[in-house]
């Protein structure tokens, strides 16, 4: 297997300045990238011949979508003690006000309890 190439210069070197959009030093980039611009970073690197170079890097939003829920509500009957114990060990908790269990989605999938998830609570 050939050795992996070195990282690109923009990921090496010290960040000497980090600026928010709209501040001095970012206006030209804000005009170019608009609302997608998150921040501008100035980095200083040393080239192989020993000279110092300043790099301007930008962080952009390239995609935005709703976040998937990390937890869900599910119904487990009182007499299903083994299942309740399993969901509790997986990080679930009983909510007495709603009379439902709140558990991480990954645990629900792992225990194959998707059919017990309660929508719109």
Coordinates of C-alpha atoms in Angstrom, one line a residue:
X1 CA 0.0 0.0 0.0
X2 CA 1.5 3.4 -1.0
X3 CA 2.0 5.9 1.8
X4 CA -0.8 8.4 2.3
X5 CA -0.2 11.9 0.9
X6 CA 0.5 14.7 3.4
X7 CA -2.5 16.8 4.4
X8 CA -3.2 19.9 2.3
X9 CA -1.5 23.1 3.5
X10 CA -4.8 24.6 4.6
X11 CA -5.2 22.0 7.4
X12 CA -1.7 22.6 8.8
X13 CA -0.2 25.5 10.6
X14 CA -1.5 27.7 13.4
X15 CA -4.7 29.7 13.2
X16 CA -3.7 33.2 14.0
X17 CA -7.1 34.8 13.6
X18 CA -10.7 33.6 13.4
X19 CA -13.4 36.1 12.3
X20 CA -17.1 36.1 12.2
X21 CA -18.9 37.1 9.0
X22 CA -19.4 40.9 8.7
X23 CA -16.3 41.9 10.7
X24 CA -13.3 43.7 9.1
X25 CA -11.4 41.2 7.0
X26 CA -14.4 39.2 6.0
X27 CA -16.5 41.6 3.9
X28 CA -15.2 40.6 0.5
X29 CA -15.7 36.9 1.4
X30 CA -19.2 37.7 2.8
X31 CA -20.1 39.3 -0.6
X32 CA -18.8 36.1 -2.4
X33 CA -20.4 33.4 -0.2
X34 CA -23.3 35.2 1.4
X35 CA -25.3 33.6 4.2
X36 CA -23.4 30.3 3.7
X37 CA -20.3 31.9 5.3
X38 CA -19.8 30.6 8.9
X39 CA -16.3 32.0 9.7
X40 CA -13.0 33.1 8.2
X41 CA -9.7 31.8 9.5
X42 CA -6.2 33.1 8.8
X43 CA -3.5 30.5 9.2
X44 CA 0.2 30.8 9.0
X45 CA 2.3 28.0 7.6
X46 CA 5.9 27.3 6.8
X47 CA 6.7 26.1 3.4
X48 CA 9.3 23.3 2.8
X49 CA 11.9 26.0 1.8
X50 CA 11.3 27.8 5.2
X51 CA 9.3 30.8 4.1
X52 CA 6.2 31.8 6.0
X53 CA 2.8 32.0 4.1
X54 CA -0.5 33.3 5.3
X55 CA -3.6 31.3 4.2
X56 CA -7.2 32.5 4.3
X57 CA -9.7 29.7 4.8
X58 CA -13.4 29.8 5.0
X59 CA -16.0 27.6 6.7
X60 CA -19.2 27.3 4.7
X61 CA -22.6 25.7 5.2
X62 CA -23.2 23.4 2.3
X63 CA -26.2 21.5 3.4
X64 CA -29.0 22.1 6.0
X65 CA -31.8 19.7 6.9
X66 CA -33.8 18.8 10.0
X67 CA -32.0 16.9 12.6
X68 CA -33.1 13.4 13.3
X69 CA -34.4 12.9 16.8
X70 CA -31.9 11.3 19.2
X71 CA -34.7 10.1 21.5
X72 CA -38.2 8.8 21.1
X73 CA -41.2 7.9 23.2
X74 CA -42.4 4.4 23.3
X75 CA -45.1 2.3 25.1
X76 CA -44.1 -0.7 27.2
X77 CA -46.7 -2.5 29.3
X78 CA -46.3 -2.7 33.0
X79 CA -46.1 -6.5 33.0
X80 CA -43.2 -6.5 30.4
X81 CA -40.6 -6.4 33.2
X82 CA -37.7 -7.8 31.1
X83 CA -38.3 -5.4 28.3
X84 CA -38.5 -2.5 30.8
X85 CA -35.2 -3.6 32.4
X86 CA -33.6 -3.8 28.9
X87 CA -34.7 -0.3 27.9
X88 CA -33.6 1.1 31.2
X89 CA -30.1 -0.5 30.8
X90 CA -30.0 1.0 27.3
X91 CA -30.5 4.5 28.7
X92 CA -34.3 4.7 28.7
X93 CA -36.3 6.4 31.4
X94 CA -39.9 6.3 32.5
X95 CA -41.9 9.5 32.3
X96 CA -44.7 9.3 34.8
X97 CA -46.5 12.4 33.5
X98 CA -46.8 10.9 30.0
X99 CA -47.0 7.3 31.0
X100 CA -44.4 6.6 28.3
X101 CA -40.8 5.5 28.1
X102 CA -38.2 7.9 26.7
X103 CA -35.2 6.1 25.1
X104 CA -32.4 6.7 22.6
X105 CA -33.4 5.9 19.1
X106 CA -30.3 3.7 18.7
X107 CA -31.4 1.6 21.7
X108 CA -35.0 1.3 20.3
X109 CA -33.5 0.1 17.0
X110 CA -31.1 -2.3 18.7
X111 CA -33.9 -3.8 20.7
X112 CA -36.2 -3.9 17.7
X113 CA -38.9 -1.8 19.3
X114 CA -39.7 0.6 16.4
X115 CA -43.3 -0.6 16.4
X116 CA -43.8 0.7 19.9
X117 CA -42.8 4.3 19.2
X118 CA -45.5 6.8 19.9
X119 CA -45.8 9.7 17.4
X120 CA -46.7 13.3 18.2
X121 CA -46.2 13.4 21.9

